[in-house]
Amino acid sequence: MPSSSVRPEVGDEEDDLDLARHEDPSRCYHLDGHPFTTAEHQLLSTMTPAEIAAAKAQMRLEDEWERELDAMKDAFVELLMKYFARLPKGSVVSNAVAIMTDEDRTEYERLVKIVTAQDTLEYLAEHGEN
């Protein structure tokens, strides 16, 4: 097996880096909101060009997954709304599913697993769009 040019500890820190947090621009923050320690910050400052390229590639992939996931969520809502439009006010999802065509029910069953997963990106990575 070829060796990776990305150190696992750097990859772990990069995966937990919250790029949207800006309380203190001189600090890096974890996704859970706590700041990186001095040692963690120093480790990130030693990233090699290969590690930076790998991090960028991963971010692009995650952005692509987010766009695909958003499209699936939109399709899921559109599918349900198509049937809710035919039902009386106060109806629930099971009422809509009960009147779906076989084709739409199959699509509903595919999408519901994805859009209701606790971690949808992880779900897609593990299961694809089966």
Short mmCIF file of N, CA and C in Angstrom, two decimals:
data_model
loop_
_atom_site.label_atom_id
_atom_site.label_comp_id
_atom_site.label_asym_id
_atom_site.label_seq_id
_atom_site.Cartn_x
_atom_site.Cartn_y
_atom_site.Cartn_z
N MET A 1 0.85 -1.18 0.00
CA MET A 1 0.00 0.00 0.00
C MET A 1 0.89 1.24 0.00
N PRO A 2 0.65 2.20 -0.90
CA PRO A 2 1.49 3.39 -0.95
C PRO A 2 1.31 4.24 0.30
N SER A 3 2.40 4.86 0.72
CA SER A 3 2.30 5.70 1.91
C SER A 3 1.70 7.06 1.54
N SER A 4 0.95 7.61 2.47
CA SER A 4 0.29 8.89 2.24
C SER A 4 1.25 10.01 2.55
N SER A 5 1.14 11.10 1.81
CA SER A 5 1.96 12.27 2.10
C SER A 5 1.25 13.20 3.08
N VAL A 6 0.10 12.76 3.59
CA VAL A 6 -0.65 13.53 4.57
C VAL A 6 -0.51 12.85 5.93
N ARG A 7 0.04 13.57 6.87
CA ARG A 7 0.16 13.02 8.22
C ARG A 7 -1.23 12.90 8.84
N PRO A 8 -1.54 11.76 9.43
CA PRO A 8 -2.89 11.57 10.00
C PRO A 8 -3.26 12.62 11.02
N GLU A 9 -2.31 13.04 11.85
CA GLU A 9 -2.64 14.03 12.88
C GLU A 9 -2.97 15.39 12.26
N VAL A 10 -2.36 15.70 11.12
CA VAL A 10 -2.68 16.95 10.43
C VAL A 10 -4.07 16.83 9.79
N GLY A 11 -4.33 15.69 9.18
CA GLY A 11 -5.65 15.46 8.59
C GLY A 11 -6.76 15.54 9.62
N ASP A 12 -6.51 14.98 10.80
CA ASP A 12 -7.51 15.02 11.87
C ASP A 12 -7.80 16.46 12.30
N GLU A 13 -6.74 17.25 12.46
CA GLU A 13 -6.93 18.65 12.87
C GLU A 13 -7.63 19.45 11.77
N GLU A 14 -7.23 19.21 10.54
CA GLU A 14 -7.84 19.94 9.42
C GLU A 14 -9.32 19.60 9.30
N ASP A 15 -9.67 18.33 9.52
CA ASP A 15 -11.07 17.91 9.44
C ASP A 15 -11.93 18.56 10.52
N ASP A 16 -11.31 18.97 11.61
CA ASP A 16 -12.04 19.55 12.74
C ASP A 16 -11.90 21.07 12.79
N LEU A 17 -11.40 21.66 11.72
CA LEU A 17 -11.18 23.10 11.66
C LEU A 17 -12.46 23.81 11.22
N ASP A 18 -12.92 24.74 12.03
CA ASP A 18 -14.13 25.50 11.72
C ASP A 18 -13.73 26.79 11.02
N LEU A 19 -13.88 26.82 9.71
CA LEU A 19 -13.47 27.98 8.92
C LEU A 19 -14.47 29.12 9.00
N ALA A 20 -15.66 28.87 9.53
CA ALA A 20 -16.68 29.91 9.59
C ALA A 20 -16.63 30.71 10.89
N ARG A 21 -15.88 30.27 11.86
CA ARG A 21 -15.83 30.92 13.17
C ARG A 21 -14.79 32.04 13.12
N HIS A 22 -15.21 33.25 13.51
CA HIS A 22 -14.32 34.42 13.38
C HIS A 22 -14.24 35.27 14.65
N GLU A 23 -14.49 34.69 15.83
CA GLU A 23 -14.44 35.50 17.05
C GLU A 23 -13.09 36.19 17.21
N ASP A 24 -12.04 35.42 17.01
CA ASP A 24 -10.67 35.93 17.12
C ASP A 24 -9.94 35.46 15.88
N PRO A 25 -9.74 36.33 14.90
CA PRO A 25 -9.14 35.91 13.64
C PRO A 25 -7.71 35.36 13.78
N SER A 26 -7.09 35.58 14.92
CA SER A 26 -5.73 35.08 15.10
C SER A 26 -5.73 33.63 15.61
N ARG A 27 -6.91 33.07 15.86
CA ARG A 27 -7.00 31.71 16.41
C ARG A 27 -7.78 30.82 15.46
N CYS A 28 -7.48 29.54 15.55
CA CYS A 28 -8.26 28.52 14.85
C CYS A 28 -9.20 27.89 15.87
N TYR A 29 -10.38 27.47 15.39
CA TYR A 29 -11.37 26.87 16.27
C TYR A 29 -11.79 25.50 15.75
N HIS A 30 -12.11 24.62 16.71
CA HIS A 30 -12.67 23.31 16.38
C HIS A 30 -14.13 23.48 16.00
N LEU A 31 -14.68 22.48 15.32
CA LEU A 31 -16.08 22.53 14.92
C LEU A 31 -17.03 22.67 16.11
N ASP A 32 -16.61 22.17 17.27
CA ASP A 32 -17.47 22.29 18.45
C ASP A 32 -17.33 23.65 19.14
N GLY A 33 -16.48 24.53 18.59
CA GLY A 33 -16.37 25.89 19.09
C GLY A 33 -15.20 26.19 19.99
N HIS A 34 -14.52 25.17 20.49
CA HIS A 34 -13.40 25.49 21.37
C HIS A 34 -12.15 25.78 20.54
N PRO A 35 -11.32 26.70 21.02
CA PRO A 35 -10.14 27.10 20.24
C PRO A 35 -9.08 26.01 20.20
N PHE A 36 -8.31 26.02 19.13
CA PHE A 36 -7.17 25.11 19.03
C PHE A 36 -6.16 25.47 20.10
N THR A 37 -5.50 24.47 20.61
CA THR A 37 -4.42 24.72 21.56
C THR A 37 -3.22 25.26 20.78
N THR A 38 -2.24 25.76 21.50
CA THR A 38 -1.02 26.24 20.86
C THR A 38 -0.37 25.11 20.07
N ALA A 39 -0.32 23.91 20.63
CA ALA A 39 0.29 22.76 19.95
C ALA A 39 -0.48 22.41 18.67
N GLU A 40 -1.81 22.44 18.73
CA GLU A 40 -2.61 22.15 17.54
C GLU A 40 -2.39 23.22 16.47
N HIS A 41 -2.35 24.47 16.88
CA HIS A 41 -2.12 25.56 15.94
C HIS A 41 -0.74 25.42 15.29
N GLN A 42 0.27 25.07 16.08
CA GLN A 42 1.62 24.88 15.54
C GLN A 42 1.65 23.73 14.56
N LEU A 43 0.92 22.65 14.85
CA LEU A 43 0.86 21.52 13.93
C LEU A 43 0.27 21.96 12.59
N LEU A 44 -0.82 22.73 12.62
CA LEU A 44 -1.41 23.21 11.36
C LEU A 44 -0.44 24.10 10.60
N SER A 45 0.39 24.86 11.31
CA SER A 45 1.32 25.76 10.64
C SER A 45 2.45 25.02 9.93
N THR A 46 2.55 23.71 10.17
CA THR A 46 3.59 22.91 9.51
C THR A 46 3.05 22.13 8.32
N MET A 47 1.82 22.42 7.91
CA MET A 47 1.24 21.68 6.79
C MET A 47 2.10 21.82 5.54
N THR A 48 2.31 20.69 4.89
CA THR A 48 3.09 20.66 3.66
C THR A 48 2.20 21.03 2.48
N PRO A 49 2.78 21.36 1.34
CA PRO A 49 1.95 21.62 0.15
C PRO A 49 1.03 20.45 -0.19
N ALA A 50 1.49 19.22 -0.01
CA ALA A 50 0.64 18.05 -0.30
C ALA A 50 -0.54 18.00 0.68
N GLU A 51 -0.29 18.33 1.94
CA GLU A 51 -1.36 18.33 2.93
C GLU A 51 -2.36 19.44 2.67
N ILE A 52 -1.89 20.59 2.25
CA ILE A 52 -2.78 21.70 1.90
C ILE A 52 -3.63 21.32 0.69
N ALA A 53 -3.00 20.70 -0.31
CA ALA A 53 -3.75 20.26 -1.50
C ALA A 53 -4.79 19.23 -1.13
N ALA A 54 -4.45 18.29 -0.25
CA ALA A 54 -5.41 17.28 0.18
C ALA A 54 -6.56 17.91 0.94
N ALA A 55 -6.26 18.89 1.78
CA ALA A 55 -7.31 19.59 2.54
C ALA A 55 -8.25 20.33 1.59
N LYS A 56 -7.69 21.00 0.59
CA LYS A 56 -8.53 21.71 -0.38
C LYS A 56 -9.40 20.74 -1.17
N ALA A 57 -8.83 19.61 -1.56
CA ALA A 57 -9.60 18.61 -2.30
C ALA A 57 -10.75 18.08 -1.44
N GLN A 58 -10.48 17.84 -0.17
CA GLN A 58 -11.52 17.36 0.74
C GLN A 58 -12.62 18.41 0.90
N MET A 59 -12.24 19.68 1.03
CA MET A 59 -13.24 20.74 1.17
C MET A 59 -14.10 20.85 -0.09
N ARG A 60 -13.48 20.71 -1.27
CA ARG A 60 -14.26 20.74 -2.51
C ARG A 60 -15.25 19.58 -2.56
N LEU A 61 -14.79 18.41 -2.14
CA LEU A 61 -15.67 17.24 -2.13
C LEU A 61 -16.83 17.45 -1.17
N GLU A 62 -16.55 17.96 0.01
CA GLU A 62 -17.62 18.21 0.98
C GLU A 62 -18.58 19.28 0.49
N ASP A 63 -18.07 20.31 -0.18
CA ASP A 63 -18.96 21.33 -0.77
C ASP A 63 -19.87 20.71 -1.82
N GLU A 64 -19.30 19.83 -2.65
CA GLU A 64 -20.09 19.16 -3.68
C GLU A 64 -21.17 18.29 -3.03
N TRP A 65 -20.81 17.57 -1.99
CA TRP A 65 -21.78 16.74 -1.28
C TRP A 65 -22.89 17.60 -0.69
N GLU A 66 -22.53 18.74 -0.13
CA GLU A 66 -23.53 19.64 0.45
C GLU A 66 -24.51 20.12 -0.62
N ARG A 67 -23.99 20.47 -1.81
CA ARG A 67 -24.88 20.90 -2.90
C ARG A 67 -25.81 19.76 -3.32
N GLU A 68 -25.25 18.55 -3.44
CA GLU A 68 -26.07 17.40 -3.81
C GLU A 68 -27.12 17.12 -2.74
N LEU A 69 -26.71 17.22 -1.49
CA LEU A 69 -27.64 16.99 -0.40
C LEU A 69 -28.76 18.03 -0.40
N ASP A 70 -28.42 19.28 -0.62
CA ASP A 70 -29.44 20.33 -0.71
C ASP A 70 -30.43 20.03 -1.83
N ALA A 71 -29.92 19.55 -2.97
CA ALA A 71 -30.80 19.21 -4.09
C ALA A 71 -31.71 18.04 -3.72
N MET A 72 -31.18 17.06 -2.98
CA MET A 72 -32.01 15.93 -2.56
C MET A 72 -33.07 16.37 -1.56
N LYS A 73 -32.71 17.27 -0.66
CA LYS A 73 -33.70 17.78 0.31
C LYS A 73 -34.81 18.53 -0.42
N ASP A 74 -34.42 19.34 -1.41
CA ASP A 74 -35.42 20.06 -2.20
C ASP A 74 -36.34 19.09 -2.93
N ALA A 75 -35.75 18.04 -3.52
CA ALA A 75 -36.55 17.04 -4.24
C ALA A 75 -37.50 16.31 -3.29
N PHE A 76 -37.03 16.04 -2.09
CA PHE A 76 -37.84 15.37 -1.07
C PHE A 76 -39.05 16.23 -0.71
N VAL A 77 -38.81 17.50 -0.46
CA VAL A 77 -39.90 18.42 -0.11
C VAL A 77 -40.88 18.55 -1.28
N GLU A 78 -40.36 18.69 -2.50
CA GLU A 78 -41.23 18.80 -3.68
C GLU A 78 -42.10 17.56 -3.84
N LEU A 79 -41.50 16.40 -3.61
CA LEU A 79 -42.24 15.15 -3.73
C LEU A 79 -43.39 15.11 -2.72
N LEU A 80 -43.09 15.44 -1.48
CA LEU A 80 -44.15 15.44 -0.47
C LEU A 80 -45.22 16.49 -0.74
N MET A 81 -44.80 17.67 -1.15
CA MET A 81 -45.76 18.76 -1.38
C MET A 81 -46.72 18.42 -2.52
N LYS A 82 -46.24 17.66 -3.48
CA LYS A 82 -47.10 17.23 -4.59
C LYS A 82 -48.31 16.47 -4.04
N TYR A 83 -48.11 15.69 -3.00
CA TYR A 83 -49.20 14.90 -2.42
C TYR A 83 -49.95 15.66 -1.34
N PHE A 84 -49.24 16.49 -0.57
CA PHE A 84 -49.94 17.28 0.45
C PHE A 84 -50.95 18.22 -0.20
N ALA A 85 -50.69 18.65 -1.43
CA ALA A 85 -51.62 19.53 -2.13
C ALA A 85 -52.97 18.85 -2.36
N ARG A 86 -52.98 17.53 -2.37
CA ARG A 86 -54.21 16.77 -2.60
C ARG A 86 -54.93 16.38 -1.31
N LEU A 87 -54.27 16.60 -0.19
CA LEU A 87 -54.80 16.13 1.09
C LEU A 87 -55.41 17.27 1.90
N PRO A 88 -56.30 16.94 2.83
CA PRO A 88 -56.88 17.99 3.67
C PRO A 88 -55.84 18.56 4.63
N LYS A 89 -56.09 19.77 5.07
CA LYS A 89 -55.22 20.43 6.04
C LYS A 89 -55.08 19.55 7.28
N GLY A 90 -53.89 19.51 7.84
CA GLY A 90 -53.65 18.69 9.02
C GLY A 90 -53.15 17.29 8.70
N SER A 91 -53.02 16.96 7.43
CA SER A 91 -52.51 15.64 7.05
C SER A 91 -51.04 15.53 7.43
N VAL A 92 -50.59 14.31 7.58
CA VAL A 92 -49.20 14.05 7.95
C VAL A 92 -48.51 13.26 6.84
N VAL A 93 -47.21 13.08 6.99
CA VAL A 93 -46.42 12.43 5.94
C VAL A 93 -46.98 11.06 5.59
N SER A 94 -47.38 10.29 6.59
CA SER A 94 -47.90 8.95 6.29
C SER A 94 -49.14 9.02 5.39
N ASN A 95 -49.93 10.08 5.51
CA ASN A 95 -51.09 10.26 4.61
C ASN A 95 -50.61 10.47 3.18
N ALA A 96 -49.57 11.26 3.01
CA ALA A 96 -49.03 11.51 1.67
C ALA A 96 -48.43 10.24 1.09
N VAL A 97 -47.68 9.51 1.89
CA VAL A 97 -47.05 8.27 1.41
C VAL A 97 -48.12 7.26 0.99
N ALA A 98 -49.22 7.23 1.71
CA ALA A 98 -50.29 6.27 1.42
C ALA A 98 -50.89 6.46 0.03
N ILE A 99 -50.86 7.67 -0.50
CA ILE A 99 -51.47 7.89 -1.82
C ILE A 99 -50.44 8.04 -2.94
N MET A 100 -49.17 7.81 -2.63
CA MET A 100 -48.11 7.95 -3.65
C MET A 100 -48.18 6.82 -4.66
N THR A 101 -47.73 7.15 -5.87
CA THR A 101 -47.56 6.11 -6.87
C THR A 101 -46.39 5.23 -6.43
N ASP A 102 -46.29 4.05 -7.01
CA ASP A 102 -45.18 3.15 -6.66
C ASP A 102 -43.84 3.81 -6.94
N GLU A 103 -43.77 4.50 -8.06
CA GLU A 103 -42.52 5.17 -8.44
C GLU A 103 -42.15 6.26 -7.42
N ASP A 104 -43.12 7.07 -7.04
CA ASP A 104 -42.85 8.13 -6.06
C ASP A 104 -42.54 7.55 -4.68
N ARG A 105 -43.20 6.46 -4.32
CA ARG A 105 -42.91 5.84 -3.02
C ARG A 105 -41.48 5.30 -3.00
N THR A 106 -41.04 4.73 -4.09
CA THR A 106 -39.65 4.25 -4.18
C THR A 106 -38.68 5.42 -4.03
N GLU A 107 -38.98 6.53 -4.68
CA GLU A 107 -38.13 7.72 -4.57
C GLU A 107 -38.18 8.28 -3.15
N TYR A 108 -39.36 8.30 -2.54
CA TYR A 108 -39.49 8.74 -1.16
C TYR A 108 -38.63 7.89 -0.23
N GLU A 109 -38.70 6.58 -0.39
CA GLU A 109 -37.93 5.68 0.47
C GLU A 109 -36.43 5.86 0.27
N ARG A 110 -36.01 6.18 -0.93
CA ARG A 110 -34.59 6.45 -1.18
C ARG A 110 -34.16 7.74 -0.50
N LEU A 111 -34.96 8.79 -0.68
CA LEU A 111 -34.60 10.10 -0.16
C LEU A 111 -34.75 10.21 1.36
N VAL A 112 -35.74 9.57 1.93
CA VAL A 112 -35.99 9.74 3.37
C VAL A 112 -34.79 9.25 4.19
N LYS A 113 -34.12 8.19 3.75
CA LYS A 113 -32.95 7.69 4.48
C LYS A 113 -31.83 8.72 4.47
N ILE A 114 -31.71 9.44 3.38
CA ILE A 114 -30.63 10.41 3.23
C ILE A 114 -30.94 11.69 4.00
N VAL A 115 -32.11 12.26 3.79
CA VAL A 115 -32.40 13.58 4.38
C VAL A 115 -32.70 13.52 5.87
N THR A 116 -32.99 12.33 6.40
CA THR A 116 -33.25 12.22 7.82
C THR A 116 -32.08 11.63 8.60
N ALA A 117 -30.99 11.29 7.91
CA ALA A 117 -29.81 10.74 8.61
C ALA A 117 -29.24 11.80 9.53
N GLN A 118 -28.74 11.36 10.68
CA GLN A 118 -28.18 12.32 11.64
C GLN A 118 -26.99 13.05 11.03
N ASP A 119 -26.14 12.35 10.32
CA ASP A 119 -25.02 12.97 9.63
C ASP A 119 -25.14 12.59 8.16
N THR A 120 -25.75 13.46 7.39
CA THR A 120 -26.07 13.12 6.01
C THR A 120 -24.84 12.96 5.14
N LEU A 121 -23.79 13.74 5.36
CA LEU A 121 -22.58 13.56 4.57
C LEU A 121 -21.95 12.22 4.86
N GLU A 122 -21.94 11.83 6.11
CA GLU A 122 -21.39 10.52 6.49
C GLU A 122 -22.24 9.42 5.87
N TYR A 123 -23.56 9.60 5.91
CA TYR A 123 -24.45 8.60 5.32
C TYR A 123 -24.15 8.42 3.83
N LEU A 124 -24.03 9.54 3.11
CA LEU A 124 -23.76 9.46 1.69
C LEU A 124 -22.40 8.82 1.42
N ALA A 125 -21.41 9.15 2.24
CA ALA A 125 -20.09 8.57 2.06
C ALA A 125 -20.13 7.05 2.27
N GLU A 126 -20.90 6.60 3.24
CA GLU A 126 -20.96 5.17 3.55
C GLU A 126 -21.89 4.40 2.63
N HIS A 127 -23.01 5.01 2.22
CA HIS A 127 -24.05 4.27 1.51
C HIS A 127 -24.26 4.73 0.07
N GLY A 128 -23.66 5.80 -0.34
CA GLY A 128 -23.93 6.33 -1.67
C GLY A 128 -25.39 6.72 -1.78
N GLU A 129 -25.93 6.65 -2.95
CA GLU A 129 -27.33 7.04 -3.15
C GLU A 129 -28.19 5.81 -3.40
N ASN A 130 -27.92 4.71 -2.73
CA ASN A 130 -28.70 3.49 -2.92
C ASN A 130 -30.11 3.65 -2.47
#
